[in-house]
Every structure is written in structure tokens, then in C-alpha cells.
XYZ file of C-alpha atoms in Angstrom:
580
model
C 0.000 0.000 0.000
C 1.340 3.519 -0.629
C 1.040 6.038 1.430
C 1.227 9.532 0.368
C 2.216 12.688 2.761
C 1.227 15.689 0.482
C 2.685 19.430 1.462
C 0.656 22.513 1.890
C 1.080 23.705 -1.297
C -0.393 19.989 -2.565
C -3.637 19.923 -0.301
C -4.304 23.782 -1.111
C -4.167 22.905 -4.223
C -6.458 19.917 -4.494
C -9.226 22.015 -3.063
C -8.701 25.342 -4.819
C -9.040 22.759 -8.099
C -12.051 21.076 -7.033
C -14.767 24.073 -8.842
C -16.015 24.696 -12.096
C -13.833 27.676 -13.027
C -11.054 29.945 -11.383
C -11.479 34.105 -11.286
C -8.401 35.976 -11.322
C -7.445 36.388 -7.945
C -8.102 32.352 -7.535
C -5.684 31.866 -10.395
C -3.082 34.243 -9.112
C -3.077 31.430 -6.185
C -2.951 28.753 -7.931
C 0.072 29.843 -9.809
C 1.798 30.376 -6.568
C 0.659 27.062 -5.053
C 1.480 24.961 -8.155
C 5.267 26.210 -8.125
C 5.380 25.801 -4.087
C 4.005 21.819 -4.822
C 7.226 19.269 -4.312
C 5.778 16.053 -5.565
C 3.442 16.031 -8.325
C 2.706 12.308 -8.526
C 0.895 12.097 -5.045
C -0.738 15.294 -5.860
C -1.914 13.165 -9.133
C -2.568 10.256 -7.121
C -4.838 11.925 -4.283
C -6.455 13.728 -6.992
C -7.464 10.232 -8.772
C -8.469 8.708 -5.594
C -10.586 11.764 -4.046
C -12.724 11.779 -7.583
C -10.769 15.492 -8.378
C -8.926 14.495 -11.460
C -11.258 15.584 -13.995
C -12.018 19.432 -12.514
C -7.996 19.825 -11.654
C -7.192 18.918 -15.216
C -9.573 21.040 -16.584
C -8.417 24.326 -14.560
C -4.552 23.095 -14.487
C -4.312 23.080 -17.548
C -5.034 26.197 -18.387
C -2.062 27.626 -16.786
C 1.231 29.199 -17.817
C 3.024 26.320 -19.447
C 5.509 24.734 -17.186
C 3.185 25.299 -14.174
C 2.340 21.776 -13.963
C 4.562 18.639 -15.371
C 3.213 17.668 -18.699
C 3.663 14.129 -17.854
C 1.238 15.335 -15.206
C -1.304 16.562 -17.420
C -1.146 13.856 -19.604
C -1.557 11.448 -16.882
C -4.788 13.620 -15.896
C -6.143 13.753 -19.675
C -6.418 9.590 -19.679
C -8.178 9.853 -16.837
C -10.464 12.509 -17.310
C -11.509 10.771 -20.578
C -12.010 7.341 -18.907
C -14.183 9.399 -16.260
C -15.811 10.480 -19.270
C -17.224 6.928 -20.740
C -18.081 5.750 -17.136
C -20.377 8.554 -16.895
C -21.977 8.134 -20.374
C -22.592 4.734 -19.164
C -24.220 5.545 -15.706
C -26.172 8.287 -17.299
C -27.490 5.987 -19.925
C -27.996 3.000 -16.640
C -30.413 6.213 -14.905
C -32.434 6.875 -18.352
C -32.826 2.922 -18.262
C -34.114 2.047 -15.041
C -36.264 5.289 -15.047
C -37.938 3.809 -18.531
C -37.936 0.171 -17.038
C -39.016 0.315 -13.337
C -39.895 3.241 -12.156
C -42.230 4.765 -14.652
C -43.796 1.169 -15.326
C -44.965 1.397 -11.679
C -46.150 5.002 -11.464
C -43.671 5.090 -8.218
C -42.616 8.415 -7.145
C -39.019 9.261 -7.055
C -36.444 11.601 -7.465
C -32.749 11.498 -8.421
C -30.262 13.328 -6.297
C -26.431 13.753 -6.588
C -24.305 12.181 -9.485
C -25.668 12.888 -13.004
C -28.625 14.825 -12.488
C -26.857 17.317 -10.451
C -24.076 17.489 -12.776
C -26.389 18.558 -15.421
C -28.624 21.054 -13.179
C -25.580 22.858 -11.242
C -22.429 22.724 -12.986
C -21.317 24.354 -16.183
C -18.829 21.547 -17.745
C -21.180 18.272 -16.641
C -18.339 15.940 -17.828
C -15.869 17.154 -15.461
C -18.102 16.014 -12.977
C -17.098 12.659 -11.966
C -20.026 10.417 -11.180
C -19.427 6.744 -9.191
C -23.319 5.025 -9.572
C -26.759 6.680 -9.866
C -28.930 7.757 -6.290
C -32.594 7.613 -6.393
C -35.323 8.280 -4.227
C -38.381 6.225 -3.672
C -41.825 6.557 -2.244
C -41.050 4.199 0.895
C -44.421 2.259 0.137
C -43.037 0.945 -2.844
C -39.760 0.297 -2.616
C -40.323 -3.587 -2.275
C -42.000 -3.332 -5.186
C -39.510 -1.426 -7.469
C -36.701 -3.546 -6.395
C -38.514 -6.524 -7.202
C -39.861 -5.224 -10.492
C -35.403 -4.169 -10.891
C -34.613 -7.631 -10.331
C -37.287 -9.144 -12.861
C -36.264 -6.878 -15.408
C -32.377 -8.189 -14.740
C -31.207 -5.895 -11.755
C -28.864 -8.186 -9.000
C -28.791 -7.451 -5.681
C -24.800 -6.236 -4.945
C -24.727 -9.245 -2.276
C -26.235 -12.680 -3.621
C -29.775 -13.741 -1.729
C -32.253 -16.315 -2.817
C -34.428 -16.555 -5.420
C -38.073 -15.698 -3.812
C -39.509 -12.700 -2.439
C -39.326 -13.551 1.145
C -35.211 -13.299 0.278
C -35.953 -10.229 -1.117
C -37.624 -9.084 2.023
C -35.870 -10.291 4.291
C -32.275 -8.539 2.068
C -34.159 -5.328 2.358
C -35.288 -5.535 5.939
C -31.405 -5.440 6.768
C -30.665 -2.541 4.491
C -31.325 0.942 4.623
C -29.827 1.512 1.103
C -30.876 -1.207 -1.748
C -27.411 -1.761 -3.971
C -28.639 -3.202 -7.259
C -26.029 -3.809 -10.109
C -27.325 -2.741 -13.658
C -27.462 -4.937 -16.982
C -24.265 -3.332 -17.885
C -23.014 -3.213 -14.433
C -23.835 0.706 -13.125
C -24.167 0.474 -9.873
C -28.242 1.817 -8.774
C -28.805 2.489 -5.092
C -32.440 2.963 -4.234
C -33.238 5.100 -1.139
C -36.142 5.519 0.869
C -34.783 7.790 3.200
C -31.820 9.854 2.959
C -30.452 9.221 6.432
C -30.841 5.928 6.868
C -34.216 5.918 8.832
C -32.648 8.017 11.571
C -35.924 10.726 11.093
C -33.960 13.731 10.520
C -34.816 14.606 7.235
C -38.582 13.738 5.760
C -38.637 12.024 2.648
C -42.032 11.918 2.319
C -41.912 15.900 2.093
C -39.071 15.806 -0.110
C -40.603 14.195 -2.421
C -43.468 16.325 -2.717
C -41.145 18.967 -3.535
C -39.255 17.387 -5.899
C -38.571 19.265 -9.418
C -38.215 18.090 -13.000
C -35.379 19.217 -15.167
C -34.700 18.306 -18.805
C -32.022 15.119 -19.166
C -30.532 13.905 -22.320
C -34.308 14.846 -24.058
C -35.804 13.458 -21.164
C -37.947 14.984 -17.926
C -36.513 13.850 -14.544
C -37.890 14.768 -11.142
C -35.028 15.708 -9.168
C -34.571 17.023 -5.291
C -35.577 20.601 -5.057
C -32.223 22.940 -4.732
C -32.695 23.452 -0.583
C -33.567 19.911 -0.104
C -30.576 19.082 -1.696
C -28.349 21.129 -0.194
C -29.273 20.625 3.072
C -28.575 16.738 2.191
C -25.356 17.080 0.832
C -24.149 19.002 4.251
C -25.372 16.024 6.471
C -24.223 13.421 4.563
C -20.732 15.026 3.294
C -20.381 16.375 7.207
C -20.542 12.549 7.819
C -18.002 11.500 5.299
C -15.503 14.099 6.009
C -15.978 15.917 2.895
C -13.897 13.407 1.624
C -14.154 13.734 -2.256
C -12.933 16.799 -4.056
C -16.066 16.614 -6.649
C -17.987 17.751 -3.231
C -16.323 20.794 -3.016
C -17.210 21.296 -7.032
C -20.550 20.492 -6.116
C -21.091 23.243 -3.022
C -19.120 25.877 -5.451
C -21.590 24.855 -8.032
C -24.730 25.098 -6.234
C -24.176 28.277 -4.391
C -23.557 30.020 -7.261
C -26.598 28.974 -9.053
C -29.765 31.328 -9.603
C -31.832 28.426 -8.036
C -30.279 28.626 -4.612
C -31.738 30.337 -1.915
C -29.859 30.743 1.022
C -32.743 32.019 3.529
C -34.939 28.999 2.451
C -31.777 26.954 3.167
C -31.211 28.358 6.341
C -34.587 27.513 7.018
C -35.557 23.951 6.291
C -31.829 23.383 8.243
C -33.346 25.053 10.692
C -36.425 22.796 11.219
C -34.537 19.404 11.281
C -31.730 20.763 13.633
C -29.088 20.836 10.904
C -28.447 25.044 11.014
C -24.533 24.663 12.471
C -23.986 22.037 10.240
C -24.847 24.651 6.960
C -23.353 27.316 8.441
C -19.439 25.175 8.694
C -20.299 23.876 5.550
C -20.523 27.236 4.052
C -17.649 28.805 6.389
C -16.204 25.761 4.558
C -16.709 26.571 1.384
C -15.480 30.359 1.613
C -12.102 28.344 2.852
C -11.819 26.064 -0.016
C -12.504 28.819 -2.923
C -9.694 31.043 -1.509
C -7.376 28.190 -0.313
C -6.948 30.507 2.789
C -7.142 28.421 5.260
C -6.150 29.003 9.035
C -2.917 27.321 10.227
C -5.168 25.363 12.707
C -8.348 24.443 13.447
C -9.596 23.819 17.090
C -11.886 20.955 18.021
C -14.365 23.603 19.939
C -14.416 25.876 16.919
C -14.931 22.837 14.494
C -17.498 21.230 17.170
C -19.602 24.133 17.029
C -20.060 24.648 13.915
C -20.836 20.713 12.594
C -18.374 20.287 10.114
C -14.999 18.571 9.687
C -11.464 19.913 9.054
C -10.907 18.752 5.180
C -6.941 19.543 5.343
C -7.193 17.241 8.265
C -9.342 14.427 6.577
C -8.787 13.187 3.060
C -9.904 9.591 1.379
C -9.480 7.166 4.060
C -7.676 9.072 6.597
C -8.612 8.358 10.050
C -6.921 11.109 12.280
C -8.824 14.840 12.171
C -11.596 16.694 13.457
C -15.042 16.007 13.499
C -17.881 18.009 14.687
C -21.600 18.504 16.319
C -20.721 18.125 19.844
C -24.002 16.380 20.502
C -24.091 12.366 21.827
C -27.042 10.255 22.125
C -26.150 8.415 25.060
C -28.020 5.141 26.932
C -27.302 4.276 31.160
C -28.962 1.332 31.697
C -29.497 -0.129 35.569
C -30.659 -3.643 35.665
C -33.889 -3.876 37.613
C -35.172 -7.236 36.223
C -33.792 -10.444 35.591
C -31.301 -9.895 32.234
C -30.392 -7.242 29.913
C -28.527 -7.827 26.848
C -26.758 -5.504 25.007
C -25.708 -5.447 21.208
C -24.050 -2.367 19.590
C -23.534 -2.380 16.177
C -21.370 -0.191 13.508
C -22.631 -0.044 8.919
C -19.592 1.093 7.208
C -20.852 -0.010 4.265
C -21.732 2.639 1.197
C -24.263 0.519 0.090
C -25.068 -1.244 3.261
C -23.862 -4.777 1.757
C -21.405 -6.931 3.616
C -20.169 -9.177 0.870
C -18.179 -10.878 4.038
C -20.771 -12.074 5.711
C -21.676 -14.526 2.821
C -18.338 -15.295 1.943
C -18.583 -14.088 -1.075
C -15.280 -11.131 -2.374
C -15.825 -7.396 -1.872
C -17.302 -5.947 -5.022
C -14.914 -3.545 -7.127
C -16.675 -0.211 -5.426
C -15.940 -0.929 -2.405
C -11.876 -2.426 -2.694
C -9.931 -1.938 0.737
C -6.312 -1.929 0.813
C -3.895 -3.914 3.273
C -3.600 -2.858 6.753
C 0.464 -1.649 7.958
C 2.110 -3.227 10.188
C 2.044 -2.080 13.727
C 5.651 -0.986 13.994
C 3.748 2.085 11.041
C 0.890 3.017 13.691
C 2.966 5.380 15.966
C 4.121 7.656 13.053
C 0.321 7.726 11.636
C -1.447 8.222 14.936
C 1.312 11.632 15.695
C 2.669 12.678 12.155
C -0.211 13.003 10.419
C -0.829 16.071 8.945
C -2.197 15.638 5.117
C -4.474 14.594 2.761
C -4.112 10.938 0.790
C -3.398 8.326 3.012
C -5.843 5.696 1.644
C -6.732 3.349 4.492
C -10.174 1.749 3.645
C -12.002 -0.775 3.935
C -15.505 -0.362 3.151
C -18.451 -3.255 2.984
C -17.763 -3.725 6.642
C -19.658 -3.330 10.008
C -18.277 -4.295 13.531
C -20.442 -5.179 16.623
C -20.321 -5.409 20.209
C -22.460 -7.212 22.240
C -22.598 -8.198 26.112
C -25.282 -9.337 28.855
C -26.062 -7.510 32.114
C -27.874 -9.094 34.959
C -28.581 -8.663 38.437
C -26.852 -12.142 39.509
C -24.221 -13.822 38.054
C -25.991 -17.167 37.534
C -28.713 -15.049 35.267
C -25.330 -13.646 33.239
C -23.627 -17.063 32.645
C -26.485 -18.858 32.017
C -27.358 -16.634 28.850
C -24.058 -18.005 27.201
C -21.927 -14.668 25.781
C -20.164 -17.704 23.834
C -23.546 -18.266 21.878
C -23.998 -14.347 21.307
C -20.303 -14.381 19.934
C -21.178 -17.378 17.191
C -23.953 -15.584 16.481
C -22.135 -12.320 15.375
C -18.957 -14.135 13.790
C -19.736 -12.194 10.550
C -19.242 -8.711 12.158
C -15.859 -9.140 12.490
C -13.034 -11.312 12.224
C -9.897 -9.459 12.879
C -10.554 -8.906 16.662
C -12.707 -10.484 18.985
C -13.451 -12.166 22.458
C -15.641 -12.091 25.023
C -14.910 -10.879 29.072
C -17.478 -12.331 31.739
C -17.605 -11.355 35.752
C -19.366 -9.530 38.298
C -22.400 -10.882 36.596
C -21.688 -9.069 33.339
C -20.351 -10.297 30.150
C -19.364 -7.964 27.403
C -17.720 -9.387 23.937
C -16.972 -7.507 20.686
C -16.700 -8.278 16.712
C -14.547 -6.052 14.992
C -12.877 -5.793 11.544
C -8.900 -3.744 11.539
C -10.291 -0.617 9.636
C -7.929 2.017 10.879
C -4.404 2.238 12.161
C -5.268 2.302 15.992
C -7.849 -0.638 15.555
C -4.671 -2.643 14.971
C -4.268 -2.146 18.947
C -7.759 -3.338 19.561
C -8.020 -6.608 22.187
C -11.039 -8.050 23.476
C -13.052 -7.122 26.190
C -10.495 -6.836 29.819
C -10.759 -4.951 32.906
C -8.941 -1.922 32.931
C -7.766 1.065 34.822
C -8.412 1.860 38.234
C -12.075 1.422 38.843
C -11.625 -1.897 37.079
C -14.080 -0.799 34.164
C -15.026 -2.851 31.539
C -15.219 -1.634 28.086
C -16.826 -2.840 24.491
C -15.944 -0.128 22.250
C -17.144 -0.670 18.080
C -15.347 3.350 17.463
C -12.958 5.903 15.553
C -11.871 8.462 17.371
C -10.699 11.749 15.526
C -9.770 14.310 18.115
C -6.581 11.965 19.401
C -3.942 14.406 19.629
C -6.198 16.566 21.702
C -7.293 14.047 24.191
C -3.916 13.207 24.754
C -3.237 16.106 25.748
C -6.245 16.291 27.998
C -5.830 12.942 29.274
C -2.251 12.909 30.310
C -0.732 9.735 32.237
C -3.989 8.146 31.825
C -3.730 6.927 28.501
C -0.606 5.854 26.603
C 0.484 7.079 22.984
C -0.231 5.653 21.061
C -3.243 3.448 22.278
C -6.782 2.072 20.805
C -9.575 4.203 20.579
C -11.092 1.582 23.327
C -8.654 2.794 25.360
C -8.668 6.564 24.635
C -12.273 6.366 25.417
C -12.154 4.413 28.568
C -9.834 7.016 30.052
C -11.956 9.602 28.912
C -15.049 7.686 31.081
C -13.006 8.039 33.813
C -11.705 11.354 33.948
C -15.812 12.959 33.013
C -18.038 9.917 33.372
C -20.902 10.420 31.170
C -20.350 13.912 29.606
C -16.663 11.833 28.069
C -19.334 11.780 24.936
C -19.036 15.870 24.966
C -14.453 15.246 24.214
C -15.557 12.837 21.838
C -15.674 13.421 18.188
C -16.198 10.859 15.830
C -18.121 8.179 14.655
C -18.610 5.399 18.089
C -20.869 2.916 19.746
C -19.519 1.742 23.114
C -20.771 0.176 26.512
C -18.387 0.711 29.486
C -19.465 -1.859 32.732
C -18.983 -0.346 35.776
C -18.984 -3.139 38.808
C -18.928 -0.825 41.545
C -22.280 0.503 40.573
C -23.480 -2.444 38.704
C -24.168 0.007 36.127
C -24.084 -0.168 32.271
C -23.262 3.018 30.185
C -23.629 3.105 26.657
C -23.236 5.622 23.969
C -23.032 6.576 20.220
C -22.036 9.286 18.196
C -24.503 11.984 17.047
C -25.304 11.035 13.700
C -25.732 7.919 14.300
C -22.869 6.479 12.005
C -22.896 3.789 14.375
C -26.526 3.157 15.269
C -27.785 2.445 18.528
C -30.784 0.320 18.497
C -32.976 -1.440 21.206
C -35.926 -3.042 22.511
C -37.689 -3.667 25.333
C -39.893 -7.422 25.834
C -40.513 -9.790 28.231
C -38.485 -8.211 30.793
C -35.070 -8.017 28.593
C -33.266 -4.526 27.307
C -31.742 -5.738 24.310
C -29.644 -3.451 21.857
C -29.455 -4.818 18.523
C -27.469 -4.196 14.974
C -29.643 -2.649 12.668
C -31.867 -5.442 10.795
C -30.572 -8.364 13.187
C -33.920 -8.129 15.783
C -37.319 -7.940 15.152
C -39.056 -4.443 16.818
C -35.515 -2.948 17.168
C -36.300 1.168 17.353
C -34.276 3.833 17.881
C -34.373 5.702 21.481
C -36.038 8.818 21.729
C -33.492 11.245 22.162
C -33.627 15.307 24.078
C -31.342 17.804 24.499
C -29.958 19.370 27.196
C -26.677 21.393 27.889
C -24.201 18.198 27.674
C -25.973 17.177 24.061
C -28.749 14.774 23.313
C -28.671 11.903 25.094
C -31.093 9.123 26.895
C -31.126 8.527 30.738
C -32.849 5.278 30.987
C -35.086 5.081 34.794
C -34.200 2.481 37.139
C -37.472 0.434 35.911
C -37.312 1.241 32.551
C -35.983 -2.418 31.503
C -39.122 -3.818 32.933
């Protein structure tokens, strides 16, 4: 695997590139930056990987000769007309299944991102790079369209059975249906566009959707605010991670269609109005590449949105924001509780690992480094490009909780573990005492999960911890932390010392995408906790006397808990009888 360590000049770059078209003072700067840049083939590299080659070839090259290497360009060119194809292809796989299942049924539906925005927002639609084609469905009949996609020759992206109740039961475990075209485009049907988590309606979305005139065609597409208000959440969640995101909120702003009041407020009504306003403090960084030396974790945590000279493709050290933590303390008052946390990395919600079967081509991952390499990426890291993925996977933790230790072994954590072998395979084990039992099922998917070990009692109130997490804010909870934690250590570890130095409120120091449960034996007590967006979802049910906590999909009745806010975030406090 290669790892690439860009300069200043490099990441500037990449950003200031990632837009439909330069004015003069932006060109001024990207003269300067392009002679400060000291290795042109990572900058190439990164810019393939982070879905920027096409718009930096297109502006690059329109630069005094000798700004960039020609080899460099050239390199670029191939690419940019390979990008091309692919999205003649996906274009044409959108026009298809719009003509062959969705019009057939009468569903309603509207495409977002990819294509259709290309064609709505930005001026040169072929230098925007496009990876499959998004849709959105009326939620009543998205069994329906899927199995009307399949009939007409549409496969699932992980292999089920042949009869509807496989069907069914495949979609009851996603929240995003991955279907592979004739020609092998890549369709992902949505019926929500957060993955059921309630923050932004569909239904109403939907209502409001737009048409817009495609390749000679009429398409009903996401109105502008809708849209933008998506593309905050959802590239706030990835890290604004791909250039052609940047391209698309220079795009959109400028457009006559977007309003920025009736942004401001429909962000307003689902809770999402810090989130726009870092995404567009964002934005005023990236199109002047004048960006502040650093960025601190209570400036970014306010405002919602990550760092992006901090986070690039696959990097898993920056900052992360929305302060906010749902968070779960549950005291046993009946006979058992059981616990299962689980983590979706998955794009398309598939886990081609589970069923043995290889990870599809849009979702490759890439070797983990040995551990003699995690020191110098937990401290040195300071750049975009270090590729570190791998997608298609989702972790799990999972435990029991009873009132006597009898009650605890005789629900067999062993069984629980078998159960859950397809979560993870790189770590996992089980601990069991003081009549808990907390295990975990992980997969390596960053550096510091490389450190992970099971389940083990640990520092000085002998707490207990099964942590499914990747923490951001590291270098600053070091710091916090002091002689509590060693450097480098797993993020189990980082956020087990954090427990302990601010008990519940650690989820306020904590930025990044977690699901944990820390076991307390001096209070009997189980705390447990995940991230504000819900990147790793938090899920549970009450019956017959048990609290279970389930992964998404894997338990019939699993709901969400209702969450309120108070000064330390949102979170839920769960009564002493509230298991019963």
C-alpha cells in the first residue's frame, strides 16, 4: 500500500481545483501554489483517488506552461476521458431504469447527486465525476420497485435467494438497496436519505421534488434546498472526503436556483443550522485556499463540520464536529439485559463478508500496515491521501447484564459471539464477571484498531469496556488525558480514560463516529453511547423483561431511542425500571 504525505502547497491545491472555473485572484493562487508543490505524482494520485482528477485537469491546464509537469497533465487527460465513458454509461444505466421500473410502476421518485446534479448545477457536466446513480423512492413501494429491478435483470450487490421472502428479508437489513445494472452501473435505491434516523422527511421531499430536462428526457429531481441541506449532512458525515464535493457546493451556491434564507430555514427545522453554516464557512475556505494554520476541536465542534486539510480519502486522524451524543445508562432492575451495539460502514449497506462471497470492485480496501507504522500515523499526520479503507464492513459489540451472576452465565456470551462471527473477524473475544459479560466483533479498519483486544478490565475502577469506534480528536485528548492513557493506544482505550476522567459527559471530548458500553462493577451500572449522527446506530428493545440493543436489521421491533437535548448534548437517561 502507498502512502502519500502531500505538502501545503499539494492539499491547497487539491481544493482550490475542485470548482467549475477559477477568477483571477483564484488563479493568481494557484500559480503560486502549483510552483510551491514538491511532488506532483501524489498530488496526481490523491487527486485520482478523491474523484478530483477531472475538474484539476480542466483548470490546471489552463495555466502558464511549465506550471504543472506535462507528464502530469497527460496522466490527468487519460483519466479525465475514462471518467468520461463511465459517466456516459451511468447516465445511460439512470435513463434505463427510469424507462424500465420506475415509470412502469407510477412510483414516485427523485434522483439526487451524481448525473442529475451534474447537469442542473455545474457548467462543464463531464468534469463532474459520477461513481453510480442515487434515487429516491416513495417508501411504500420500494419492495416493489426492487422486485420489479430484479425481474427486469437488476442483481442485488450481495447474492440472496431466489423468492420474495429473500428479497424481504435482504431489504429488511438494508437501509440503502445496492442493485447492479445490466451493464453493471451500480443503482442504489433510497427511501430515506439518512438511513431511517428521522432527521430529514422524505415523504416531504418528495413532494417537492422538481423536474429538469435530461438527455431529451424529464426527470424529477430534489428541489435545490432539499438538496443542499442533504449534501451538508451526509458530506459532514463523510468528512468531505471527495474533491467533486467541493465542485458540487461551489456549483450550487452560485446557481440562480439557490436560496440561502430557504436553506437556512428547512436546516433550521430538522436541527441541521450549524452544520450549513461550517459547511458554508467551509466553502469560503476552499474557494480562496486561505485556510487558518489550525483548526480547534471547539471551533470545528460548534459549527458541525470537519477539518478537510485534516481528513482526506481514508484518513482516520482529524476533526469532526456537532458536539451532541445520544447516550443510553442502563441499571438492571429485572432479571437480564442484553446488550448489542452495532457499527454499517458499508456505502451501500452490503457486507459481501458475511456470505463469503469477495468485496465488489466499489468498495476495494487496501492492506492494513504493520504495527511498527501506527505510531508515526497516529502523531505525524498532517495531510491529505493516506488511503486506508475498507468499506463493505460493520463491527459489533455485544454483552449481557444481569442482576446475579448465575442469570449472566447462564445466557451463554459464547452463543452471542457465534452468532455475530460475521461482524468481524480481525478482533474479537468475550470478558465475563461480576455478573456481566461484554464481547466484541470487529474488523482492523484504521491504524489504531490494529491495537484493539477483546473485552479486559482496565484502569483503576476496574471498568469494563466494548468499544465498536474511531476516534478523531486523538492528539487533543492526549493532551487532555495525560498519564492516563498511553500514545499511542486504541480508541477503546482513549475512550475508557476519557469515562473516567468525566463519566458520562466523556461523549461531549468525543468526536467521531462510536458505539460503546463501558461496565462499571462498583455501581453495577451499564453506560452506553453513540455518536450523534448515528454512524454507528444504537438500536434497542424492550420485551418480556429483557433490554436488548441490537445491529440494525438483526432483531425484530428494534427502534431507535427517543433522544432530548440538554446542555451536555442529546442523550437518553434510561429510569431504574425502565428495563421492565
Amino acid at each position: 500500500m502507498e502512502i502519500h504525505r502531500l505538502d501545503q502547497a499539494s492539499r491547497r491545491l487539491l481544493l482550490l481545483s475542485a470548482r467549475g472555473d477559477w477568477n483571477d485572484a483564484q488563479r493568481a493562487r494557484a500559480l503560486q501554489l502549483a510552483a510551491a508543490v514538491s511532488d506532483w505524482n501524489a498530488f496526481c494520485d490523491v487527486a485520482i483517488r478523491s474523484f478530483g482528477a477531472c475538474l484539476a485537469y480542466r483548470l490546471l491546464s489552463t495555466l502558464d506552461a511549465g506550471s504543472v509537469p506535462p507528464a502530469i497533465l497527460e496522466r490527468m487527460q487519460q483519466v479525465s476521458r475514462m471518467v468520461a465513458v463511465r459517466s456516459l454509461q451511468i447516465e445511460g444505466a439512470m435513463l434505463d431504469f427510469t424507462s424500465g421500473c420506475l415509470e412502469p410502476l407510477g412510483v414516485r421518485h427523485a434522483f439526487f447527486k451524481g448525473a442529475s446534479l451534474a447537469h442542473r448545477y455545474h457548467s462543464a457536466p463531464a468534469a463532474r465525476p459520477s461513481r453510480d446513480v442515487d434515487v429516491l423512492v416513495d417508501q411504500a413501494m420500494a419492495f416493489a420497485v426492487v422486485r420489479h429491478a430484479r425481474q427486469a435483470g437488476y442483481t442485488p450487490v450481495r447474492p440472496i435467494g431466489p423468492g420474495d421472502r429473500d428479497l424481504a428479508r435482504w431489504m429488511k437489513q438494508e437501509t440503502v438497496y445496492g442493485m447492479h445494472s445490466p451493464n453493471g452501473v451500480l443503482i442504489e435505491i433510497h427511501h430515506s436519505l439518512d438511513h431511517g434516523d428521522g432527521v430529514l422527511d422524505s415523504h416531504k421531499m418528495l413532494g417537492r421534488a422538481e423536474r429538469i430536462e435530461f438527455r431529451g428526457r424529464s426527470l424529477p429531481v430534489l428541489r435545490t434546498a432539499d438538496l443542499f441541506v442533504y449534501m451538508c449532512m451526509h458530506h459532514t458525515r463523510h468528512f468531505w472526503s471527495h474533491l467533486h464535493w467541493y465542485a458540487d457546493l461551489d456549483a450550487i451556491t452560485a446557481h440562480p436556483l439557490f436560496d440561502l434564507a430557504e436553506v437556512r430555514e428547512l436546516a433550521a427545522g430538522v436541527r441541521l443550522g450549524s452544520t450549513i453554516e461550517a459547511c458554508l464557512q467551509l466553502h469560503e475556505f476552499a474557494r480562496s485556499a486561505d485556510w487558518p494554520e489550525s483548526l480547534s476541536l471547539e471551533r470545528w465542534r460548534k459549527r458541525g463540520a470537519a477539518d478537510p486539510l485534516r481528513r482526506m480519502p481514508g484518513r482516520r486522524t482529524g476533526a469532526r464536529g456537532q458536539a451532541a451524543r445520544h447516550a443510553v445508562v442502563a441499571r438492571p432492575r429485572v432479571r437480564v439485559a442484553v446488550v448489542v451495539v452495532g457499527a454499517r460502514r458499508a456505502v451501500c449497506a452490503a457486507s459481501p463478508q458475511a456470505a463469503g462471497q469477495a468485496v465488489p470492485q466499489d468498495h476495494d480496501w487496501h492492506r492494513a500496515p504493520d504495527a511498527s507504522q501506527i505510531e508515526g500515523w497516529c502523531l505525524s499526520a498532517r495531510g491529505l491521501g493516506w488511503e486506508w479503507r475498507r468499506s463493505s464492513l460493520m463491527g459489533a459489540i455485544f454483552g449481557v447484564l444481569a442482576r446475579d451472576r448465575a442469570a449472566a452465565e447462564s445466557m451463554c456470551i459464547a452463543a452471542l459471539e457465534h452468532a455475530l462471527a460475521h461482524r468481524g473477524s480481525d478482533v474479537s473475544g468475550c470478558w465475563s464477571g461480576e455478573g456481566a459479560s461484554l464481547g466484541i466483533r470487529l474488523f482492523h479498519t484504521t491504524p489504531e484498531s490494529l491495537l484493539e483486544t477483546p473485552p479486559k478490565v482496565a484502569g483503576g475502577r476496574g471498568l469494563v469496556i466494548a468499544c465498536d469506534c474511531r476516534i478523531d480528536n486523538r492528539e487533543e485528548l492526549y493532551r487532555s488525558l495525560g498519564d492516563l492513557v498511553e500514545v499511542p493506544c486504541a480508541d477503546s482505550a482513549l475512550v475508557l480514560a476519557a469515562y473516567e476522567r468525566w463519566g458520562g459527559d466523556c461523549v461531549d471530548h468525543l468526536i467521531g463516529d462510536f458505539a460503546f458500553a463501558i461496565f462499571d462493577p462498583g455501581k453495577h451500572e451499564l453506560f452506553c453511547a453513540r455518536d450523534h449522527f448515528g454512524a454507528k446506530p444504537f438500536c434497542y428493545t424492550r420485551q418480556d423483561g429483557l433490554f436488548r440493543v441490537r445491529l440494525r436489521g438483526e432483531g425484530a421491533g428494534v427502534r431507535r431511542p427517543c433522544a432530548r437535548r440538554s446542555g451536555r448534548g442529546t442523550h437518553r437517561r434510561l429510569p431504574a425500571d425502565a428495563t421492565g
